[in-house]
mmCIF file of C-alpha atoms in Angstrom:
data_model
loop_
_atom_site.group_PDB
_atom_site.id
_atom_site.type_symbol
_atom_site.label_atom_id
_atom_site.label_comp_id
_atom_site.label_asym_id
_atom_site.label_seq_id
_atom_site.Cartn_x
_atom_site.Cartn_y
_atom_site.Cartn_z
ATOM 1 C CA MET A 1 220.347 -110.169 175.418
ATOM 2 C CA PHE A 2 220.728 -107.101 177.458
ATOM 3 C CA ALA A 3 221.194 -107.372 181.109
ATOM 4 C CA GLY A 4 218.114 -106.392 183.075
ATOM 5 C CA SER A 5 215.647 -106.584 180.112
ATOM 6 C CA CYS A 6 212.059 -107.288 180.891
ATOM 7 C CA ASN A 7 209.592 -109.285 178.846
ATOM 8 C CA ALA A 8 206.516 -108.138 180.786
ATOM 9 C CA ALA A 9 203.759 -106.440 178.765
ATOM 10 C CA ILE A 10 202.782 -102.931 179.733
ATOM 11 C CA ALA A 11 199.133 -102.777 180.697
ATOM 12 C CA LEU A 12 197.209 -99.838 179.083
ATOM 13 C CA GLN A 13 194.161 -98.367 180.678
ATOM 14 C CA SER A 14 191.105 -97.070 178.805
ATOM 15 C CA ILE A 15 188.033 -95.080 179.670
ATOM 16 C CA THR A 16 184.761 -94.603 177.831
ATOM 17 C CA ARG A 17 182.523 -91.566 177.847
ATOM 18 C CA PRO A 18 179.240 -91.196 175.927
ATOM 19 C CA PHE A 19 178.198 -88.146 173.908
ATOM 20 C CA ASN A 20 174.836 -87.262 172.377
ATOM 21 C CA VAL A 21 174.097 -86.889 168.689
ATOM 22 C CA SER A 22 170.907 -85.059 167.751
ATOM 23 C CA MET A 23 169.147 -83.244 164.941
ATOM 24 C CA ASP A 24 165.815 -81.440 164.536
ATOM 25 C CA ILE A 25 163.970 -81.704 161.238
ATOM 26 C CA ILE A 26 161.537 -78.800 161.065
ATOM 27 C CA THR A 27 158.253 -79.131 159.203
ATOM 28 C CA SER A 28 158.451 -76.722 156.297
ATOM 29 C CA CYS A 29 157.074 -75.988 152.831
ATOM 30 C CA VAL A 30 158.054 -73.553 150.079
ATOM 31 C CA ALA A 31 156.270 -72.884 146.803
ATOM 32 C CA SER A 32 156.898 -71.000 143.582
ATOM 33 C CA ALA A 33 155.391 -70.509 140.168
ATOM 34 C CA GLN A 34 157.547 -72.016 137.455
ATOM 35 C CA GLY A 35 157.539 -68.823 135.402
ATOM 36 C CA ASN A 36 154.785 -66.264 134.965
ATOM 37 C CA LEU A 37 151.471 -67.044 133.326
ATOM 38 C CA ALA A 38 151.701 -65.056 130.073
ATOM 39 C CA PHE A 39 148.752 -65.250 127.696
ATOM 40 C CA GLY A 40 150.593 -63.374 124.919
ATOM 41 C CA ALA A 41 149.736 -60.483 122.610
ATOM 42 C CA PHE A 42 146.681 -60.464 120.338
ATOM 43 C CA THR A 43 144.975 -58.119 117.912
ATOM 44 C CA ILE A 44 141.700 -60.023 117.747
ATOM 45 C CA ILE A 45 140.607 -62.754 120.144
ATOM 46 C CA SER A 46 138.539 -65.288 118.205
ATOM 47 C CA ALA A 47 138.555 -68.163 120.715
ATOM 48 C CA GLN A 48 139.313 -68.737 124.371
ATOM 49 C CA ILE A 49 143.015 -68.647 125.242
ATOM 50 C CA SER A 50 144.551 -71.369 127.427
ATOM 51 C CA ARG A 51 148.052 -71.483 128.857
ATOM 52 C CA THR A 52 149.803 -73.947 131.152
ATOM 53 C CA LEU A 53 150.495 -72.941 134.737
ATOM 54 C CA GLN A 54 153.083 -74.821 136.819
ATOM 55 C CA ILE A 55 153.422 -74.549 140.589
ATOM 56 C CA ALA A 56 156.337 -76.195 142.416
ATOM 57 C CA VAL A 57 155.908 -77.196 146.064
ATOM 58 C CA LYS A 58 158.722 -78.534 148.232
ATOM 59 C CA CYS A 59 157.780 -79.807 151.706
ATOM 60 C CA THR A 60 159.508 -81.821 154.384
ATOM 61 C CA ARG A 61 159.189 -85.537 153.609
ATOM 62 C CA GLY A 62 155.910 -87.030 154.831
ATOM 63 C CA VAL A 63 154.181 -83.694 155.542
ATOM 64 C CA PRO A 64 150.627 -83.504 154.110
ATOM 65 C CA TYR A 65 149.796 -80.174 152.474
ATOM 66 C CA ARG A 66 147.236 -78.321 150.334
ATOM 67 C CA VAL A 67 147.983 -75.798 147.576
ATOM 68 C CA GLY A 68 145.494 -73.057 146.806
ATOM 69 C CA LEU A 69 145.632 -69.973 144.622
ATOM 70 C CA GLY A 70 144.478 -66.589 145.868
ATOM 71 C CA ASP A 71 141.860 -64.485 144.117
ATOM 72 C CA GLY A 72 144.312 -61.986 142.641
ATOM 73 C CA SER A 73 144.636 -58.234 143.107
ATOM 74 C CA HIS A 74 141.656 -57.278 140.902
ATOM 75 C CA PHE A 75 139.127 -59.942 141.935
ATOM 76 C CA ALA A 76 135.514 -58.756 141.959
ATOM 77 C CA GLY A 77 132.095 -60.379 141.886
ATOM 78 C CA GLY A 78 133.515 -63.899 142.083
ATOM 79 C CA THR A 79 135.770 -63.324 139.043
ATOM 80 C CA ARG A 80 139.525 -63.089 138.624
ATOM 81 C CA ARG A 81 140.493 -60.128 136.467
ATOM 82 C CA MET A 82 143.610 -58.592 134.967
ATOM 83 C CA GLN A 83 143.582 -54.799 134.876
ATOM 84 C CA SER A 84 145.110 -52.294 132.448
ATOM 85 C CA ALA A 85 146.528 -48.865 133.322
ATOM 86 C CA ALA A 86 143.310 -47.386 131.853
ATOM 87 C CA GLY A 87 141.222 -49.362 134.371
ATOM 88 C CA ASN A 88 139.835 -51.894 131.888
ATOM 89 C CA TYR A 89 139.619 -55.597 132.720
ATOM 90 C CA VAL A 90 140.160 -59.006 131.146
ATOM 91 C CA THR A 91 138.600 -61.914 133.046
ATOM 92 C CA TYR A 92 140.358 -65.250 133.467
ATOM 93 C CA THR A 93 140.146 -68.498 135.382
ATOM 94 C CA LEU A 94 142.759 -70.788 136.945
ATOM 95 C CA THR A 95 142.088 -74.520 136.933
ATOM 96 C CA TYR A 96 143.640 -77.803 138.001
ATOM 97 C CA GLN A 97 142.433 -80.911 136.173
ATOM 98 C CA ASN A 98 139.584 -78.844 134.656
ATOM 99 C CA ALA A 99 138.252 -77.773 138.091
ATOM 100 C CA PRO A 100 138.566 -74.301 139.644
ATOM 101 C CA TRP A 101 141.847 -73.747 141.490
ATOM 102 C CA ASP A 102 141.434 -71.220 144.279
ATOM 103 C CA LEU A 103 141.487 -71.157 148.088
ATOM 104 C CA ALA A 104 138.287 -73.217 148.393
ATOM 105 C CA ASN A 105 139.335 -75.765 145.744
ATOM 106 C CA THR A 106 142.871 -76.821 146.612
ATOM 107 C CA VAL A 107 145.266 -79.521 145.432
ATOM 108 C CA SER A 108 146.627 -81.978 148.016
ATOM 109 C CA GLY A 109 150.006 -83.621 148.308
ATOM 110 C CA VAL A 110 152.443 -85.216 150.720
ATOM 111 C CA GLY A 111 155.972 -83.836 151.015
ATOM 112 C CA ALA A 112 158.674 -85.820 149.258
ATOM 113 C CA GLY A 113 161.645 -83.657 150.246
ATOM 114 C CA GLY A 114 161.995 -82.312 146.684
ATOM 115 C CA ASN A 115 159.939 -80.255 144.251
ATOM 116 C CA GLN A 116 156.530 -81.619 143.319
ATOM 117 C CA ILE A 117 155.078 -79.948 140.221
ATOM 118 C CA PHE A 118 151.364 -79.244 139.828
ATOM 119 C CA ARG A 119 150.273 -78.370 136.302
ATOM 120 C CA GLY A 120 147.149 -76.314 135.891
ATOM 121 C CA ALA A 121 145.803 -73.914 133.311
ATOM 122 C CA GLY A 122 144.953 -70.280 132.940
ATOM 123 C CA VAL A 123 142.023 -69.556 130.634
ATOM 124 C CA VAL A 124 140.852 -66.267 129.140
ATOM 125 C CA PRO A 125 137.315 -66.712 127.803
ATOM 126 C CA LEU A 126 136.240 -65.350 124.442
ATOM 127 C CA GLN A 127 135.006 -61.800 125.039
ATOM 128 C CA ASN A 128 135.215 -58.391 123.412
ATOM 129 C CA TYR A 129 138.143 -56.721 125.234
ATOM 130 C CA ARG A 130 139.474 -53.172 124.999
ATOM 131 C CA PRO A 131 143.135 -52.787 123.989
ATOM 132 C CA GLY A 132 145.769 -52.476 126.712
ATOM 133 C CA VAL A 133 148.429 -54.295 128.695
ATOM 134 C CA PHE A 134 146.703 -56.280 131.434
ATOM 135 C CA SER A 135 148.124 -57.870 134.577
ATOM 136 C CA ASP A 136 147.251 -59.336 137.947
ATOM 137 C CA VAL A 137 149.133 -60.802 140.916
ATOM 138 C CA VAL A 138 147.985 -64.127 142.433
ATOM 139 C CA GLN A 139 149.335 -65.572 145.692
ATOM 140 C CA ILE A 140 150.221 -69.263 146.068
ATOM 141 C CA VAL A 141 148.993 -70.450 149.478
ATOM 142 C CA VAL A 142 150.375 -73.702 150.922
ATOM 143 C CA SER A 143 148.709 -74.998 154.092
ATOM 144 C CA TYR A 144 150.473 -77.742 156.054
#
C-alpha cells in the first residue's frame, strides 16, 4: 500500500436536457402515364382498335384521391380526337372498366405511399379515316 492512498469513490455529477424531434409529412400526389398510348400503323381499319392504357399514381399514405383524364388538345363536340398535320381527325375514347374515363368520370383511390397502377383502354372505333400521322395530348388530373 502506498502511504496516503484513498479508497473513497469520486462522485460524478450529471445533467439532463431535452431536445425536440419533429417531422412534417406533406400531403402530395404525382401521376404519370406508363408509356404513351400508341394505336399503331394500319393500311385498312377493319375493326375497332383497342390498346391498354396505364396510369401510375403515387400519393402520401392514407390520402384519398381521384384520377381523371382531360379532354385532349383536339376535343370537339363531346369527342376526343387525334389530329394530323393536314387537319384531319381520328376519334377515340378512353375508358376505365368499360366506362368513360374523363374529368366527370374519375377513378378513386387512397394513397399507399407507392405507385398504384390504373389500367384503362384507348379505343379507336371503326370508321373510314384519311391517311396521316395522328396525335393528341391528354392531361392526367389528380385531385386530392
